CSV table of C-alpha atoms in Angstrom, one decimal:
chain,number,residue,atom,x,y,z
A,19,UNK,CA,-10.7,-2.8,24.8
A,20,UNK,CA,-10.2,-5.8,22.3
A,21,UNK,CA,-7.3,-6.0,19.9
A,22,UNK,CA,-5.8,-8.7,17.8
A,23,UNK,CA,-1.8,-9.0,18.2
A,24,UNK,CA,0.7,-11.4,16.4
A,25,UNK,CA,2.1,-12.6,19.7
A,26,UNK,CA,4.9,-15.3,17.9
A,27,UNK,CA,5.5,-16.1,14.2
A,28,UNK,CA,2.5,-18.4,13.2
A,29,UNK,CA,0.2,-17.2,15.9
A,30,UNK,CA,-2.4,-14.5,16.3
A,31,UNK,CA,-4.9,-14.2,19.0
A,32,UNK,CA,-7.4,-11.2,20.5
A,33,UNK,CA,-6.1,-9.8,23.5
A,34,UNK,CA,-7.5,-7.0,26.1
A,35,UNK,CA,-5.7,-3.8,26.1
A,36,UNK,CA,-6.0,-0.8,27.9
A,37,UNK,CA,-8.2,2.0,26.3
A,38,UNK,CA,-6.4,4.8,25.2
A,39,UNK,CA,-6.7,8.5,26.6
A,40,UNK,CA,-6.3,10.9,24.4
A,41,UNK,CA,-3.9,14.6,25.0
A,42,UNK,CA,-4.5,18.1,24.3
A,43,UNK,CA,-3.1,17.4,20.6
A,44,UNK,CA,-4.6,14.0,19.5
A,45,UNK,CA,-7.6,12.8,18.3
A,46,UNK,CA,-9.5,9.3,19.6
A,47,UNK,CA,-10.7,7.4,16.8
A,48,UNK,CA,-13.2,4.3,17.1
A,49,UNK,CA,-12.0,1.6,14.5
A,50,UNK,CA,-14.5,0.1,12.0
A,51,UNK,CA,-12.2,-2.0,9.3
A,52,UNK,CA,-8.6,-2.1,9.4
A,53,UNK,CA,-7.0,-4.3,6.7
A,54,UNK,CA,-4.5,-6.7,6.5
A,55,UNK,CA,-1.4,-5.6,4.5
A,56,UNK,CA,1.5,-7.9,3.1
A,57,UNK,CA,3.6,-6.8,5.6
A,58,UNK,CA,1.6,-8.5,8.3
A,59,UNK,CA,1.5,-11.9,6.6
A,60,UNK,CA,5.5,-11.4,6.4
A,61,UNK,CA,5.4,-10.2,10.3
A,62,UNK,CA,3.1,-13.6,10.8
A,63,UNK,CA,5.4,-16.0,8.8
A,64,UNK,CA,8.6,-14.5,10.9
A,65,UNK,CA,9.8,-12.9,7.8
A,66,UNK,CA,9.5,-9.4,8.8
A,67,UNK,CA,12.9,-7.9,9.9
A,68,UNK,CA,11.3,-4.6,10.5
A,69,UNK,CA,8.7,-5.8,12.8
A,70,UNK,CA,8.6,-5.6,16.4
A,71,UNK,CA,7.0,-8.7,18.1
A,72,UNK,CA,4.5,-9.3,20.0
A,73,UNK,CA,2.9,-6.5,17.7
A,74,UNK,CA,-0.6,-5.4,17.0
A,75,UNK,CA,-0.9,-5.0,13.4
A,76,UNK,CA,-2.9,-2.6,11.0
A,77,UNK,CA,-2.1,0.6,9.4
A,78,UNK,CA,-5.0,0.7,6.7
A,79,UNK,CA,-7.8,1.9,8.6
A,80,UNK,CA,-11.8,3.0,8.3
A,81,UNK,CA,-12.5,5.0,11.1
A,82,UNK,CA,-14.9,7.5,13.0
A,83,UNK,CA,-14.0,10.1,15.4
A,84,UNK,CA,-14.7,9.6,18.7
A,85,UNK,CA,-13.4,12.7,20.8
A,86,UNK,CA,-11.0,15.1,20.2
A,87,UNK,CA,-8.4,17.2,22.2
A,88,UNK,CA,-8.5,20.5,23.4
A,89,UNK,CA,-5.6,21.9,21.0
A,90,UNK,CA,-7.5,19.8,18.0
A,91,UNK,CA,-8.5,22.2,15.4
A,92,UNK,CA,-12.1,22.7,14.8
A,93,UNK,CA,-11.9,21.0,11.2
A,94,UNK,CA,-11.6,17.7,12.9
A,95,UNK,CA,-15.0,16.8,14.8
A,96,UNK,CA,-16.7,13.5,16.5
A,97,UNK,CA,-18.3,11.1,14.4
A,98,UNK,CA,-16.6,12.4,10.9
A,99,UNK,CA,-15.2,9.3,8.7
A,100,UNK,CA,-11.4,9.4,8.6
A,101,UNK,CA,-8.5,7.2,7.7
A,102,UNK,CA,-5.3,7.3,9.2
A,103,UNK,CA,-1.6,8.8,8.1
A,104,UNK,CA,0.4,5.8,9.8
A,105,UNK,CA,4.2,7.1,9.2
A,106,UNK,CA,6.1,9.1,11.7
A,107,UNK,CA,8.7,11.3,11.1
A,108,UNK,CA,11.6,12.7,13.5
A,109,UNK,CA,12.1,16.0,11.3
A,110,UNK,CA,16.0,15.9,11.4
A,111,UNK,CA,17.1,13.3,9.2
A,112,UNK,CA,18.2,14.1,5.4
A,113,UNK,CA,14.6,13.0,4.2
A,114,UNK,CA,12.9,15.0,6.7
A,115,UNK,CA,15.2,18.0,6.0
A,116,UNK,CA,14.7,17.7,2.4
A,117,UNK,CA,10.9,17.7,2.7
A,118,UNK,CA,10.2,14.2,2.1
A,119,UNK,CA,9.2,13.2,5.1
A,120,UNK,CA,7.3,9.7,3.9
A,121,UNK,CA,10.7,8.7,4.0
A,122,UNK,CA,11.8,9.3,7.5
A,123,UNK,CA,14.9,7.5,8.2
A,124,UNK,CA,13.2,6.8,12.0
A,125,UNK,CA,9.7,6.2,10.4
A,126,UNK,CA,7.6,4.1,12.6
A,127,UNK,CA,4.9,2.7,10.6
A,128,UNK,CA,1.6,1.3,12.4
A,129,UNK,CA,1.6,-2.4,12.8
A,130,UNK,CA,5.0,-2.9,12.2
A,131,UNK,CA,8.0,-0.9,14.0
A,132,UNK,CA,5.3,0.1,16.9
A,133,UNK,CA,1.5,-1.1,17.5
A,134,UNK,CA,-1.1,-0.9,14.8
A,135,UNK,CA,-4.4,-0.1,14.7
A,136,UNK,CA,-6.3,-3.4,14.9
A,137,UNK,CA,-8.2,-2.6,17.9
A,138,UNK,CA,-11.3,-1.0,19.3
A,139,UNK,CA,-9.6,2.4,19.8
A,140,UNK,CA,-6.5,4.5,18.9
A,141,UNK,CA,-5.4,7.9,19.9
A,142,UNK,CA,-3.0,9.5,17.5
A,143,UNK,CA,-1.5,13.5,16.6
A,144,UNK,CA,-4.6,15.1,14.9
A,145,UNK,CA,-1.9,15.9,12.3
A,146,UNK,CA,-2.4,12.0,11.4
A,147,UNK,CA,-6.0,12.0,10.8
A,148,UNK,CA,-7.1,12.1,7.2
A,149,UNK,CA,-11.3,13.0,6.7
A,150,UNK,CA,-12.6,10.9,4.0
A,151,UNK,CA,-15.5,12.9,3.5
A,152,UNK,CA,-18.4,10.5,2.2
A,153,UNK,CA,-16.5,7.2,1.6
A,154,UNK,CA,-17.8,4.6,4.0
A,155,UNK,CA,-15.4,3.4,6.9
A,156,UNK,CA,-15.2,0.2,4.9
A,157,UNK,CA,-13.9,1.6,1.9
A,158,UNK,CA,-11.4,3.9,3.6
A,159,UNK,CA,-9.5,1.0,4.6
A,160,UNK,CA,-8.7,1.0,0.6
A,161,UNK,CA,-7.0,4.4,1.1
A,162,UNK,CA,-3.5,4.0,2.3
A,163,UNK,CA,-2.3,1.0,-0.1
A,164,UNK,CA,-3.6,2.4,-3.3
A,165,UNK,CA,-1.8,5.9,-1.9
A,166,UNK,CA,1.5,3.8,-1.9
A,167,UNK,CA,1.2,3.5,-5.9
A,168,UNK,CA,0.2,6.9,-6.6
A,169,UNK,CA,3.3,7.9,-5.0
A,170,UNK,CA,5.0,5.6,-7.2
A,171,UNK,CA,3.6,7.2,-10.0
A,172,UNK,CA,4.4,10.9,-8.9
A,173,UNK,CA,8.1,9.3,-8.2
A,174,UNK,CA,8.5,8.3,-12.1
A,175,UNK,CA,7.1,12.0,-12.8
A,176,UNK,CA,4.6,10.3,-15.5
A,177,UNK,CA,2.9,12.3,-18.4
A,178,UNK,CA,0.5,11.7,-20.7
A,179,UNK,CA,3.3,10.7,-23.3
A,180,UNK,CA,4.6,7.5,-21.3
A,181,UNK,CA,4.1,4.2,-21.7
A,182,UNK,CA,3.9,3.0,-18.0
A,183,UNK,CA,4.2,-0.9,-17.2
A,184,UNK,CA,3.0,-2.3,-13.5
A,185,UNK,CA,4.7,-5.6,-12.3
A,186,UNK,CA,2.3,-6.5,-9.6
A,187,UNK,CA,-1.5,-6.2,-9.7
A,188,UNK,CA,-1.9,-6.4,-6.1
A,189,UNK,CA,-3.6,-3.1,-4.1
A,190,UNK,CA,-0.2,-1.5,-4.2
A,191,UNK,CA,0.3,-1.9,-8.0
A,192,UNK,CA,-3.6,-1.3,-8.9
A,193,UNK,CA,-3.1,2.1,-7.2
A,194,UNK,CA,-0.3,2.8,-10.1
A,195,UNK,CA,-2.2,1.4,-12.4
A,196,UNK,CA,-5.1,3.8,-11.5
A,197,UNK,CA,-3.1,6.8,-11.1
A,198,UNK,CA,-1.0,6.5,-14.1
A,199,UNK,CA,-4.1,6.3,-16.1
A,200,UNK,CA,-5.4,9.4,-15.0
A,201,UNK,CA,-1.9,11.0,-15.7
A,202,UNK,CA,-2.7,9.9,-19.5
A,203,UNK,CA,0.2,7.4,-19.7
A,204,UNK,CA,-0.9,3.8,-22.0
A,205,UNK,CA,-0.5,1.4,-18.7
A,206,UNK,CA,0.6,-2.2,-19.2
A,207,UNK,CA,-0.4,-4.1,-16.2
A,208,UNK,CA,2.0,-7.6,-15.6
A,209,UNK,CA,0.7,-10.2,-13.2
A,210,UNK,CA,0.8,-13.7,-13.0
A,211,UNK,CA,-3.2,-14.1,-12.4
A,212,UNK,CA,-5.7,-13.3,-15.3
A,213,UNK,CA,-8.3,-12.7,-12.8
A,214,UNK,CA,-6.1,-9.9,-11.5
A,215,UNK,CA,-5.1,-8.6,-15.0
A,216,UNK,CA,-8.8,-8.5,-16.2
A,217,UNK,CA,-9.8,-6.0,-13.1
A,218,UNK,CA,-6.4,-4.2,-14.3
A,219,UNK,CA,-7.8,-3.7,-17.4
A,220,UNK,CA,-10.9,-2.5,-16.0
A,221,UNK,CA,-9.5,0.2,-13.8
A,222,UNK,CA,-7.1,1.5,-16.3
A,223,UNK,CA,-4.6,-0.6,-17.9
A,224,UNK,CA,-4.7,-0.3,-21.5
A,225,UNK,CA,-2.8,-3.9,-21.8
A,226,UNK,CA,-2.5,-7.2,-19.8
A,227,UNK,CA,0.3,-9.6,-19.9
A,228,UNK,CA,0.6,-12.8,-18.3
A,229,UNK,CA,4.0,-12.9,-17.3
A,230,UNK,CA,3.8,-16.7,-16.3
A,231,UNK,CA,2.6,-18.0,-19.8
A,232,UNK,CA,3.7,-15.1,-22.1
A,233,UNK,CA,7.1,-14.0,-23.9
A,234,UNK,CA,7.2,-10.7,-22.2
A,235,UNK,CA,9.9,-9.4,-24.3
A,236,UNK,CA,8.2,-9.8,-27.3
A,237,UNK,CA,5.0,-8.3,-26.1
A,238,UNK,CA,6.4,-5.5,-24.9
A,239,UNK,CA,8.3,-4.9,-28.2
A,240,UNK,CA,4.8,-4.9,-30.2
A,241,UNK,CA,3.0,-2.8,-27.7
A,242,UNK,CA,5.7,-0.1,-27.9
A,243,UNK,CA,7.0,-0.6,-31.3
A,244,UNK,CA,10.1,-2.0,-30.1
A,245,UNK,CA,11.0,0.9,-27.6
A,246,UNK,CA,10.3,-0.5,-23.9
A,247,UNK,CA,8.4,1.0,-21.6
A,248,UNK,CA,9.1,4.8,-20.4
A,249,UNK,CA,8.6,3.5,-17.0
A,250,UNK,CA,8.3,0.4,-15.1
A,251,UNK,CA,7.1,0.3,-11.8
A,252,UNK,CA,7.6,-2.6,-9.5
A,253,UNK,CA,5.1,-3.6,-6.9
A,254,UNK,CA,6.4,-7.1,-6.1
A,255,UNK,CA,9.6,-7.4,-4.7
A,256,UNK,CA,11.3,-10.5,-6.2
A,257,UNK,CA,14.6,-10.7,-8.2
A,258,UNK,CA,12.7,-11.9,-11.2
A,259,UNK,CA,10.6,-9.1,-11.4
A,260,UNK,CA,13.3,-6.5,-10.7
A,261,UNK,CA,15.4,-8.2,-13.5
A,262,UNK,CA,12.6,-7.9,-15.3
A,263,UNK,CA,12.3,-4.4,-14.8
A,264,UNK,CA,15.8,-3.5,-15.5
A,265,UNK,CA,16.0,-5.3,-18.7
A,266,UNK,CA,12.5,-4.2,-20.4
A,267,UNK,CA,12.6,-0.7,-19.5
A,268,UNK,CA,13.5,1.7,-22.6
A,269,UNK,CA,16.7,3.4,-23.3
A,270,UNK,CA,16.6,6.7,-20.6
A,271,UNK,CA,13.8,5.3,-19.1
A,272,UNK,CA,12.5,5.4,-15.4
A,273,UNK,CA,12.7,2.2,-13.0
A,274,UNK,CA,10.4,2.8,-9.8
A,275,UNK,CA,11.2,0.2,-6.8
A,276,UNK,CA,8.2,-0.5,-4.5
A,277,UNK,CA,8.5,-4.2,-3.9
A,278,UNK,CA,11.1,-5.3,-1.1
A,279,UNK,CA,13.0,-8.3,-2.2
A,280,UNK,CA,13.7,-10.8,0.9
A,281,UNK,CA,16.7,-11.9,-1.2
A,282,UNK,CA,19.7,-10.7,-3.1
A,283,UNK,CA,19.2,-9.6,-6.6
A,284,UNK,CA,21.7,-9.8,-9.5
A,285,UNK,CA,21.8,-7.4,-12.4
A,286,UNK,CA,23.3,-6.9,-15.7
A,287,UNK,CA,24.9,-3.6,-14.5
A,288,UNK,CA,26.0,-2.2,-17.6
A,289,UNK,CA,22.1,-1.7,-18.6
A,290,UNK,CA,22.0,1.1,-16.2
A,291,UNK,CA,24.9,2.7,-17.3
A,292,UNK,CA,23.8,2.0,-21.4
A,293,UNK,CA,20.1,3.0,-20.9
A,294,UNK,CA,21.2,5.7,-19.0
A,295,UNK,CA,18.4,4.8,-16.4
A,296,UNK,CA,16.6,6.8,-13.9
A,297,UNK,CA,15.9,3.9,-10.9
A,298,UNK,CA,14.2,5.3,-7.9
A,299,UNK,CA,12.6,3.6,-4.8
A,300,UNK,CA,9.2,5.0,-3.7
A,301,UNK,CA,8.4,4.7,-0.1
A,302,UNK,CA,5.4,5.0,1.7
A,303,UNK,CA,2.7,8.0,0.5
A,304,UNK,CA,2.3,11.6,1.4
A,305,UNK,CA,-0.9,13.5,2.3
A,306,UNK,CA,-1.1,14.5,-1.4
A,307,UNK,CA,-1.2,10.8,-2.6
A,308,UNK,CA,-4.0,10.2,0.1
A,309,UNK,CA,-6.1,13.1,-1.2
A,310,UNK,CA,-5.6,11.8,-4.5
A,311,UNK,CA,-7.1,8.3,-3.8
A,312,UNK,CA,-9.9,9.7,-1.7
A,313,UNK,CA,-10.6,12.1,-4.6
A,314,UNK,CA,-10.7,9.2,-7.0
A,315,UNK,CA,-12.9,6.6,-4.5
A,316,UNK,CA,-15.1,9.8,-4.3
A,317,UNK,CA,-15.9,9.3,-7.9
A,318,UNK,CA,-17.3,6.1,-7.5
A,319,UNK,CA,-16.1,4.4,-10.1
A,320,UNK,CA,-13.3,2.2,-8.4
A,321,UNK,CA,-14.8,-1.5,-8.1
A,322,UNK,CA,-14.4,-1.5,-4.7
A,323,UNK,CA,-16.5,-4.8,-3.5
A,324,UNK,CA,-14.0,-6.8,-6.1
A,325,UNK,CA,-10.8,-5.5,-4.4
A,326,UNK,CA,-11.9,-6.5,-0.5
A,327,UNK,CA,-11.4,-10.4,-0.7
A,328,UNK,CA,-13.0,-11.5,2.7
A,329,UNK,CA,-14.5,-9.4,5.9
A,330,UNK,CA,-13.8,-11.4,8.8
A,331,UNK,CA,-14.6,-10.6,12.8
A,332,UNK,CA,-11.1,-10.5,15.2
A,333,UNK,CA,-11.7,-14.0,16.7
A,334,UNK,CA,-11.6,-15.2,12.5
A,335,UNK,CA,-8.3,-13.6,12.1
A,336,UNK,CA,-5.8,-16.5,13.2
A,337,UNK,CA,-7.7,-18.9,10.5
A,338,UNK,CA,-7.7,-16.4,7.7
A,339,UNK,CA,-3.9,-15.7,7.7
A,340,UNK,CA,-3.6,-19.4,7.8
A,341,UNK,CA,-5.7,-19.5,4.9
A,342,UNK,CA,-3.8,-16.2,3.4
A,343,UNK,CA,-0.5,-18.1,3.6
A,344,UNK,CA,-1.7,-20.9,1.2
A,345,UNK,CA,-3.6,-18.7,-1.4
A,346,UNK,CA,-1.7,-15.3,-1.6
A,347,UNK,CA,-1.6,-15.1,-5.3
A,348,UNK,CA,-5.6,-14.7,-5.0
A,349,UNK,CA,-6.0,-12.2,-1.9
A,350,UNK,CA,-6.4,-8.2,-2.8
A,351,UNK,CA,-7.1,-6.7,0.9
A,352,UNK,CA,-8.8,-8.9,4.3
A,353,UNK,CA,-10.2,-6.4,6.4
A,354,UNK,CA,-11.0,-7.4,10.0
A,355,UNK,CA,-14.2,-5.6,11.4
A,356,UNK,CA,-13.4,-4.0,14.4
A,357,UNK,CA,-16.7,-2.3,15.1
């Protein structure tokens, strides 16, 4: 069967691999659409230290069940539209013992530490199959990245009395904006791209701040009556935005870290103490986060067409990756049509 593989930094190829055979507890799915994640771009660039090489990318999936093993529950049937939970959990580490399996110390995400789903078929344990109801396979490929943003809002314990600033309006940031707005918070979207900020307001943000051409501190002082945001979610992964989060969050506020900074970040650490901050990491997503995104998409209010930047064939992936590398700020999601 056909698969897309990052063979070496800067090189994508369409390769032929064996079609998987399912075990008794597994489900075979036919891939329809698979999204490229920012981690895939960094793997292609040779900058993803967690990725094995060569690797088949892909963990943002829209698929249809092809076949089920003998021990798979009857709730999963051939023909169902599904997405996938792409993470593993060992069941033994501290995270797993504490019930936070999304942060398993030994997690292997599809397309990063192990081969992913950018192929015609993939077989996984039935527990990793997530039915998606009437959502189209194309739109199912948006579920996983948005669920990461949903999880960050859960980590922040956002309520309707909070002002929440989300730094970075990519797919993950948009998920955080949607979820915070659903919880009744006042949401401030921050990005360097006005088009993304305009879309963020349509998806639930009350305010938009262009961090490239605005006095961010003055805008936040005005919006929050001088208090600062109660919660800041960092969804970029850059030293400047990490520092902005700590500097601008309110006293006794919560800073939620999603983005991985590729370089060391220096902080004025007295702010940690003076503000008595809660600084929390947020990793991956839980099944509840996936269900939350599915319910949101089922309502039909999400502008999904605007979140899909391009749809390409497997044979076009190297060309589109080169284009993405040159235009990173203009991309929400690139989907690869595998059908």
